[in-house]
Each structure stands twice: as C-alpha cells, then as structure tokens.
XYZ file of C-alpha atoms in Angstrom:
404
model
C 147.443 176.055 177.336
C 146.577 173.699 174.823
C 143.616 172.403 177.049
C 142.291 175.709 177.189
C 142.260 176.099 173.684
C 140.526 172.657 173.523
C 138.109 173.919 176.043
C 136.905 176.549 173.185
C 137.192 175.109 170.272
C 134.548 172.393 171.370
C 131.875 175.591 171.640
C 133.164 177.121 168.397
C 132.699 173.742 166.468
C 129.034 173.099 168.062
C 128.133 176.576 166.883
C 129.946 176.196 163.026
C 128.167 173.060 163.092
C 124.871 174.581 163.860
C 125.281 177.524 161.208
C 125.906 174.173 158.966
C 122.547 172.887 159.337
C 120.905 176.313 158.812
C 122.578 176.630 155.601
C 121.926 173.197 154.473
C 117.926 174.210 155.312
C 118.177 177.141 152.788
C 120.168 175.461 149.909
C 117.794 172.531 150.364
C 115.090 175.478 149.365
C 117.219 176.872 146.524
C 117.830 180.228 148.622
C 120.981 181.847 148.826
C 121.864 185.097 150.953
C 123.834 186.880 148.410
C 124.136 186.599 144.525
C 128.015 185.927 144.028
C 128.709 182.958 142.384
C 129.563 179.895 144.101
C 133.133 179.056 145.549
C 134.469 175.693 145.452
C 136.011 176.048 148.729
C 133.266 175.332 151.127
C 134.909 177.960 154.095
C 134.278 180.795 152.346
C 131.131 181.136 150.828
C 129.529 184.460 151.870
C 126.100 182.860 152.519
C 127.371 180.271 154.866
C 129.464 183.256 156.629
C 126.594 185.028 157.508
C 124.718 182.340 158.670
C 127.816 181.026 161.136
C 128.475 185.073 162.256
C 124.240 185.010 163.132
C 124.367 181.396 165.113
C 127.607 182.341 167.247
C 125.995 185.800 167.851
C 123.015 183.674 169.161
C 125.092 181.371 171.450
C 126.719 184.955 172.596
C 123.567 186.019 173.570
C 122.395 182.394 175.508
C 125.559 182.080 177.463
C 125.138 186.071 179.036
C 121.585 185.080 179.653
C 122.488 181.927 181.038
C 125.217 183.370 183.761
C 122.724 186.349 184.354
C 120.073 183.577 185.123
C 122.506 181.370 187.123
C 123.559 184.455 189.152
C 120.225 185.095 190.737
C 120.576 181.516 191.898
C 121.110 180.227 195.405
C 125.027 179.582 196.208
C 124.179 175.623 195.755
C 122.270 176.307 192.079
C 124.231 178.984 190.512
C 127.828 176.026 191.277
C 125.343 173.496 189.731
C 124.663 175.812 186.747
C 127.906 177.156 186.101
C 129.391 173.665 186.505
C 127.021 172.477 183.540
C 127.874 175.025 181.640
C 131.538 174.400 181.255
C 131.269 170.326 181.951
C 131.355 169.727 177.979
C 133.989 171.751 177.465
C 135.824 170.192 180.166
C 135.264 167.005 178.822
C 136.740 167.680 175.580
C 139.677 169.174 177.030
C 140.250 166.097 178.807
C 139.000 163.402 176.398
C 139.792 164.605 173.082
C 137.479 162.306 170.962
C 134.651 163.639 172.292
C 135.016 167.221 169.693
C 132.469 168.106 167.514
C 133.296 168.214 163.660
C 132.940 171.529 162.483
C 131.808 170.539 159.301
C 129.555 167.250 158.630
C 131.193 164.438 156.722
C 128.748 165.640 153.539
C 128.210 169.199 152.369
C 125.600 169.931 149.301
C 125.527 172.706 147.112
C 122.088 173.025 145.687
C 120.600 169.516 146.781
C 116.917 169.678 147.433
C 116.291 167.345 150.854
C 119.271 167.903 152.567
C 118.011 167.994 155.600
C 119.117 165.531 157.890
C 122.427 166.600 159.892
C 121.541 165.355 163.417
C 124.347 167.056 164.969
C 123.566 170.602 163.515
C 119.833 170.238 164.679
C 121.009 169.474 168.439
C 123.172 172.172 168.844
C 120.364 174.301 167.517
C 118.209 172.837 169.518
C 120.400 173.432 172.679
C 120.659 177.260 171.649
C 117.123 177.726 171.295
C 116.159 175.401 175.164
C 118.418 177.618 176.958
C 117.072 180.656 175.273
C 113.689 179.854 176.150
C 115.128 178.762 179.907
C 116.895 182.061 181.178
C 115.093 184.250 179.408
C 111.747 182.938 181.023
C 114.024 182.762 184.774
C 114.592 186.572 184.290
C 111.702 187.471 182.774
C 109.805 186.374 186.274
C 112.224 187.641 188.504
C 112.045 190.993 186.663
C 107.767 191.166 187.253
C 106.021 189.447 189.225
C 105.586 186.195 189.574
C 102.363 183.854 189.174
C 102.249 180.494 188.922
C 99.260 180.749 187.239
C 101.355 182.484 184.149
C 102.532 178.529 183.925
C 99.276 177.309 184.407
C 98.256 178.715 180.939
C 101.323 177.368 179.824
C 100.298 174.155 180.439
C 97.264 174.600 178.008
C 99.490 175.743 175.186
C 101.772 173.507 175.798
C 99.006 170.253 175.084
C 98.647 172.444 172.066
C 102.050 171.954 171.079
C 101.872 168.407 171.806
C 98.776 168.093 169.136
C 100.898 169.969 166.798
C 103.331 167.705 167.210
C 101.355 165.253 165.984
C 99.871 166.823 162.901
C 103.685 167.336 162.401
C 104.289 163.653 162.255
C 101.369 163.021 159.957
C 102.437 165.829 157.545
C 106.024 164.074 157.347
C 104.648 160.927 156.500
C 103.215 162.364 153.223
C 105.907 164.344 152.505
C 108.016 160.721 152.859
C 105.146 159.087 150.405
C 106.039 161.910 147.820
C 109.967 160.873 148.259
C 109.217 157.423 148.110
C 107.207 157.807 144.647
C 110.063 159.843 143.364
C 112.772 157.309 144.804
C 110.406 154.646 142.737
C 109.345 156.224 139.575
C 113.418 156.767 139.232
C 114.393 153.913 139.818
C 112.080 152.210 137.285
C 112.928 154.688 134.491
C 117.062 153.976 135.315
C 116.271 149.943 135.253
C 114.204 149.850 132.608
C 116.505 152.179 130.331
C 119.546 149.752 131.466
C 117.615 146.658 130.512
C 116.392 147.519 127.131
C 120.115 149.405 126.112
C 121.076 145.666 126.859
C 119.189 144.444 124.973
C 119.559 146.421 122.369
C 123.104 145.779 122.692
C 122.776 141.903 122.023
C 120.699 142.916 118.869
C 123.229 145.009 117.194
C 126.095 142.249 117.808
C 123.347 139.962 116.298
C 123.149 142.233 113.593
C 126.872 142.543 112.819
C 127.426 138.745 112.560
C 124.412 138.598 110.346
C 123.908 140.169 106.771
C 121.415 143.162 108.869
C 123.745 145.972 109.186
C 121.676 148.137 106.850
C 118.176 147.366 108.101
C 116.827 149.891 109.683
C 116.143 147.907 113.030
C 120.146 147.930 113.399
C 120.876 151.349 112.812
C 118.231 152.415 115.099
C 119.775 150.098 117.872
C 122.831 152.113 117.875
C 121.276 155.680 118.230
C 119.154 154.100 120.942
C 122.157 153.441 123.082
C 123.530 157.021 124.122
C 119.820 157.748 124.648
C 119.081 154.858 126.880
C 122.453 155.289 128.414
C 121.783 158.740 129.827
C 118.079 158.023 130.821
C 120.086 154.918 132.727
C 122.164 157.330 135.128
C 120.369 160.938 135.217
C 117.388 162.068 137.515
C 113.832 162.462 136.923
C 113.915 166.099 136.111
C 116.520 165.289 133.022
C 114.004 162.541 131.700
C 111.105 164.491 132.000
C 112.360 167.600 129.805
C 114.532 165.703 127.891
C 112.935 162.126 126.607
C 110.637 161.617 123.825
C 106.855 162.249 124.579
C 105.541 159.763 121.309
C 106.581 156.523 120.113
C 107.340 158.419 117.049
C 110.442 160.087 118.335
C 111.732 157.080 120.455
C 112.359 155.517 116.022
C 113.462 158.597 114.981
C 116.771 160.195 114.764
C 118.136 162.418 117.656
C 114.200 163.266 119.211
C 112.677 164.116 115.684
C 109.645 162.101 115.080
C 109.894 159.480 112.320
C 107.045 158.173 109.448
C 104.537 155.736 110.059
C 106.190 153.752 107.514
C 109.631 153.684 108.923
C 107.942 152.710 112.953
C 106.439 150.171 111.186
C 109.162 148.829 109.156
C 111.484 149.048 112.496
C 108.923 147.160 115.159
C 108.390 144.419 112.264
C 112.054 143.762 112.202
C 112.812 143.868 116.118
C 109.343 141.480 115.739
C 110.604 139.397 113.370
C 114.163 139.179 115.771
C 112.075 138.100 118.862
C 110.010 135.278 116.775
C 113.717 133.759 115.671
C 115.295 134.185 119.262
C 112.530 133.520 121.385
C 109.500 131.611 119.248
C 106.270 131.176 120.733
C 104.458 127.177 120.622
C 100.974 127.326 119.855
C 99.887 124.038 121.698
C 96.157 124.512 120.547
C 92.841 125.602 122.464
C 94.764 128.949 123.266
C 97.295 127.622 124.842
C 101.263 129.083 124.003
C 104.514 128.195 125.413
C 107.172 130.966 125.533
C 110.656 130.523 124.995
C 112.624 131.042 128.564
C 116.171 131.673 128.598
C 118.516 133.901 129.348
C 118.157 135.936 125.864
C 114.495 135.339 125.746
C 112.931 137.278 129.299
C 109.732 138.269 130.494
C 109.189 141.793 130.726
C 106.828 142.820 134.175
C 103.277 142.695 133.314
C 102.494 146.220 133.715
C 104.935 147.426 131.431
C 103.167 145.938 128.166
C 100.131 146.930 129.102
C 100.851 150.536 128.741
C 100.573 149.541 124.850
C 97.093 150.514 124.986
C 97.572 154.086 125.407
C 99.363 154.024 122.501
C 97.044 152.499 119.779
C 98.484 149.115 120.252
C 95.429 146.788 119.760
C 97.732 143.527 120.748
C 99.494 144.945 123.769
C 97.831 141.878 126.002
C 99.153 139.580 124.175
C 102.643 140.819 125.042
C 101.784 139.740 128.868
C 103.596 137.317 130.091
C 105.590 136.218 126.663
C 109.022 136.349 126.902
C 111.433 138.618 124.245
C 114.943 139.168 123.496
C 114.149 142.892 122.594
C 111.267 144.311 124.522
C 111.133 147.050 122.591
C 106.978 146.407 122.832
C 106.816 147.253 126.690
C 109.895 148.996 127.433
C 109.321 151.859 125.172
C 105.383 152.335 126.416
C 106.156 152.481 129.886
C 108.680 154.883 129.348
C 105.974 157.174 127.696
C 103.998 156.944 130.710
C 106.275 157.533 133.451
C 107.405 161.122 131.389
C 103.475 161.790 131.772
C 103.784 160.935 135.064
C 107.332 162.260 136.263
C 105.926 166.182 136.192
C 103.405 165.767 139.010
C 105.790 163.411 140.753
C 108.674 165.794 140.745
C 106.762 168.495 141.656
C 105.080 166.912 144.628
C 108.656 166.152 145.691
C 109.525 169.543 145.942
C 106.832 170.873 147.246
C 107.262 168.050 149.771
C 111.055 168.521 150.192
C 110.456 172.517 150.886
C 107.745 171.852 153.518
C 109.868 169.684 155.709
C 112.967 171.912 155.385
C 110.403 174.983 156.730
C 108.662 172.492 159.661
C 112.390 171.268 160.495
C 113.874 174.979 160.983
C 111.032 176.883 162.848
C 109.115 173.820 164.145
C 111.770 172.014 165.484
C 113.480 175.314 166.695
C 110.036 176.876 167.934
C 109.375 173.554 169.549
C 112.794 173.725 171.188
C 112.450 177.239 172.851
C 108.759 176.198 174.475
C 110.658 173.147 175.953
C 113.152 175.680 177.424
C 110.425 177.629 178.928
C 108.562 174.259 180.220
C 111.745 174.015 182.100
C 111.905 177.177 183.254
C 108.513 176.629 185.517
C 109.769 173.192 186.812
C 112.887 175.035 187.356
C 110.979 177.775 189.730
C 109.586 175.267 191.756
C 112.603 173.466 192.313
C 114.576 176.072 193.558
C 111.700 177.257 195.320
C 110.564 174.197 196.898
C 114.588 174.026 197.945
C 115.219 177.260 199.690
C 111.921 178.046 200.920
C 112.028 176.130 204.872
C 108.716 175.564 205.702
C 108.180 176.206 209.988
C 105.629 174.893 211.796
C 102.727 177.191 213.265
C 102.854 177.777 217.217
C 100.974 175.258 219.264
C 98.184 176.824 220.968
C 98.129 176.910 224.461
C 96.721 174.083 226.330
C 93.314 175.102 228.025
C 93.428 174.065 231.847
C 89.691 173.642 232.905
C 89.714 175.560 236.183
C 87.585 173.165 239.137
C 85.428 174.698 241.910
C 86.639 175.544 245.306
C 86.241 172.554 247.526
C-alpha cells in the first residue's frame, strides 16, 4: 500500500511543483489572481491554489491524451508507452530519494526576478512536450495524413530555431540591466559603509578632543543612521529616499542647510584631514600623501564627481589620501541617485520581459518540440509495422529456336 501511495505522490509533487513556478512567474510581475491579503502560510494562498488546481487539470488532460495516443499503438508501442509512463513513478516507489519536493527550498512573496526554479520549468516543460506529442498522434489519425503537413513543419520549425536565438540575445541585455543594478547597489551600500566609518573615527576623535560642539561633530552623528540605512537597503529606498543636493546631505534630517553652515562644516572635516593625513609639498608640483590605515585613498572616480557640484578643486582630491572623504563620498552619492531611476527601471522592465519569454517561450517552445516528435514518432512506428514485400519476378523469356 504504501508503495502505491508513493507511486502518486511523485506525480502530485511534479505537478505542485510546476504550479510553483507559474506562480513565482506572476509574483515576479507583481500580479496576483485575487485581491485578499496575503497569508503567511505559503499552502493556502488563493492565488497559488488556482494556479496548482489549473496545472494538475493540465497533467489530467496530457495523461488521457497520452493513453488515447498509446492505444492506437501497435501491441509492441502502446507496452513501450505505457511502460514510460508509469517508469518514474515506479522508480520512486522503489527508490524513495528520487521524490520531487513539492515546494522549492525558496518561496518569494513579491520579489521581482524570481525566476529561476529549474525543477518547476521541467515539469512544465514535460506537460506542455506531451501535449504537443498526442495531441499531434491523434490529430493525424483522426484526418488524413500527409507527410507533407511535417514538411512545413520543418520550415517553422528553423523559425523557431532563429527565435531561439533572438531569445538568447534579448536575455543577455536583460542580464546587462541586472548586472548594472547588482553594481550601482553595491557601490551605493560600500560607499555608505565606508564613509559611516569614517565618520565614526571622527566623532571618537571629536569626543577625546575639546570639538564636541563644532558643527563638523554634531553633523557626524546625524550622518550615521543615514549612512547606516543607505548601507543595507536597495536601490529603490535610496533613490526616493536620499538627499538630491549637497545641501541636504549638512543639514538636519533631509532639510537643506545655509551656505554658511556647508561651508563652516567641509572646512572643519578639511581642517581634520590636513591634521590626520597632511599632504608634503616636495616642490615643482610634486605632493606626497599620507598612507595609512586612517589616511585612504578614495577611487578616482568618486572625487571627480565634485565637478558637477561647483567644486572647482575636485581634481585635486584624485589620488590624495583622507581620513574623512567626505569630498568624494558625498558627490558620488549624488550621482548614482541621478542615476539609480533609469537603472531601476531598466531592471524591471528587464526582469518582466524574461519572466513573459520564460512562461510562453519556453512553454510554446516546449509544445513545438512535442509535435517535432510526433512526426519522427509516425515514421517510426510506420517504418516498424509496415513489411515491405518484394515485387514478383517476371517471367523468364525462353527464345523459341527454329525447327531443325
């Protein structure tokens, strides 16, 4: 009994697992199937449900197509059929390890480019090949058959194949879009962590010196819960939520401050850097920077960002080392939120296009491949029952000789 039941749970668990995928595809896309709000417990949310009830209705339908198809078989095919059609099942029975999770190991509720369960996509896959298969078997035992019907298959089939291709392309610039996302992130969560360091040396520095009250120290300490979320969050959250002027980043809780007080703030942090880290003039434009592990080098490309932000000297900031980099930290910040809307946009737009090629390509692709199969199929059983006899010899013309 209990191998029985092992025999159809493995089917059940393929099909949950392809309902799974589906739903995966359409929270991916920000689509749900019903407006209730969302359960914590993963079984039971309606959308998922539906999606499950739809997918084993669909491997209902392949396995009475399939046995119809098999049944119109020779003795020798319809065994060889039937036999693959219960082999995995059989399997499992036998050799437990080889069940399918229902579930996969990772479920996400409203996760944009969740997309990749491997397992889901091949039992989808496998619904939609043997769709394709006995419904095409049927189909030309119903009318009449032609083998030029597959002929003209063949031509949309090296259509397919081209498609394929532009498929392949179209990913790859969907994966550029992730990849700027991936990198634009992770420079905004680095950069925030360095400089909240930073910053973090500089107010200890400022309570063992007589600095509490300068402004330079107090502003250190609102920095930190700022620079501290833009360390951990995503892009969206630093886009809507970070300062878009230098003005803001020295004021108080993202109003923008005077002139005066910037000023007065940047001349202290300045005035910092100059004790911690001085800078040698050795003559003929030559300076040596201070190198240690309070004094460090910010990446070139971060002070240069100055520029866009009416700092006259921001070259000069290449290259020379600081123990607050206040200079090309807080510039490069500015640029990536001018940046991050076009980047997180072109993710998503990215992100939706894959999760649309993935569930009707991929399935589409899936159900041609079925119906490829189905002409090779044809032949084969054709080609096995069919005996070919040889055409009766003529008879053998006797010349008939003269009388003697």
């Amino acid at each position: 009994m209990i191998y029985i039941k092992l025999f159809f749970i493995f089917y059940c668990a393929a099909l949950m697992r392809g309902g799974y995928a589906i739903q995966q595809l359409f929270e991916s896309l920000g689509y749900q199937l019903f407006s209730h709000p969302i359960s914590f417990d993963i079984f039971a949310l309606p959308d998922l449900n539906l999606i499950q009830g739809v997918v084993l209705l669909l491997g209902i339908v392949d396995v009475a197509l399939y046995c119809l198809a098999a049944f119109f078989q020779k003795n020798i095919v319809r065994i060889f059929l039937l036999l693959l059609l219960i082999l995995p099942g059989i399997i499992s029975a036998i050799y437990f390890p080889v069940m399918i999770r229902p579930a996969p190991l990772e479920i996400w509720k409203g996760e944009s480019g969740s997309v990749g369960d491997v397992t889901g996509y091949s039992v989808l896959a496998v619904l939609m090949l043997v769709l394709g298969w006995s419904s095409t078997l049927l189909i030309t035992r119903v009318f009449k058959y032609s083998s030029r019907c597959f002929d003209l298959f063949e031509h949309i089939w090296i259509l397919v194949g081209l498609s394929a291709g532009l498929f392949f392309v179209s990913e790859t610039m969907a994966s550029r879009k992730v990849v700027e996302y991936t990198t634009t992130l992770r420079t905004v969560q680095q950069s925030s962590g360095w400089l909240m360091r930073q910053l973090g040396t500089y107010s200890a520095w400022c309570a063992a010196h007589p600095h509490e009250a300068d402004q330079s120290c107090q502003w250190a300490d609102r920095m930190h819960g700022m620079l501290l979320a833009f360390s951990y969050e995503d892009l969206e959250n630093f886009a809507e939520f970070s300062p878009d002027s230098l003005a803001k980043y020295y004021g108080r809780y993202g109003h923008e401050v005077t002139q005066q007080e910037e000023d007065q703030i940047r001349f202290e942090i300045s005035r910092y850097n100059e004790q911690i880290c001085p800078v040698i003039d050795l003559g003929s434009g030559v300076k040596q920077y201070t190198l240690s592990h309070a004094c460090e080098t910010a990446p070139a490309d971060f002070c240069v960002f100055g520029f866009r932000y009416e700092d006259e000297k921001a070259l000069d900031n290449v290259g020379r080392s600081f123990a607050v980099s206040t200079e090309c930290v807080l510039p490069k910040l500015l640029s990536l939120r001018d940046k991050a809307p076009g980047i997180i946009e072109g993710k998503k737009v990215a992100e939706q296009e894959r999760a649309w090629k993935v569930l009707f390509f991929y399935m589409a692709l899936a159900f041609l491949a079925g119906i490829k199969m189905a002409g090779s199929s044809i032949k084969l059983f054709k080609s096995s029952s069919v005996k070919h006899s040889l055409p009766p010899a003529s008879p053998a013309s006797v010349p008939v000789g003269e009388p003697s």
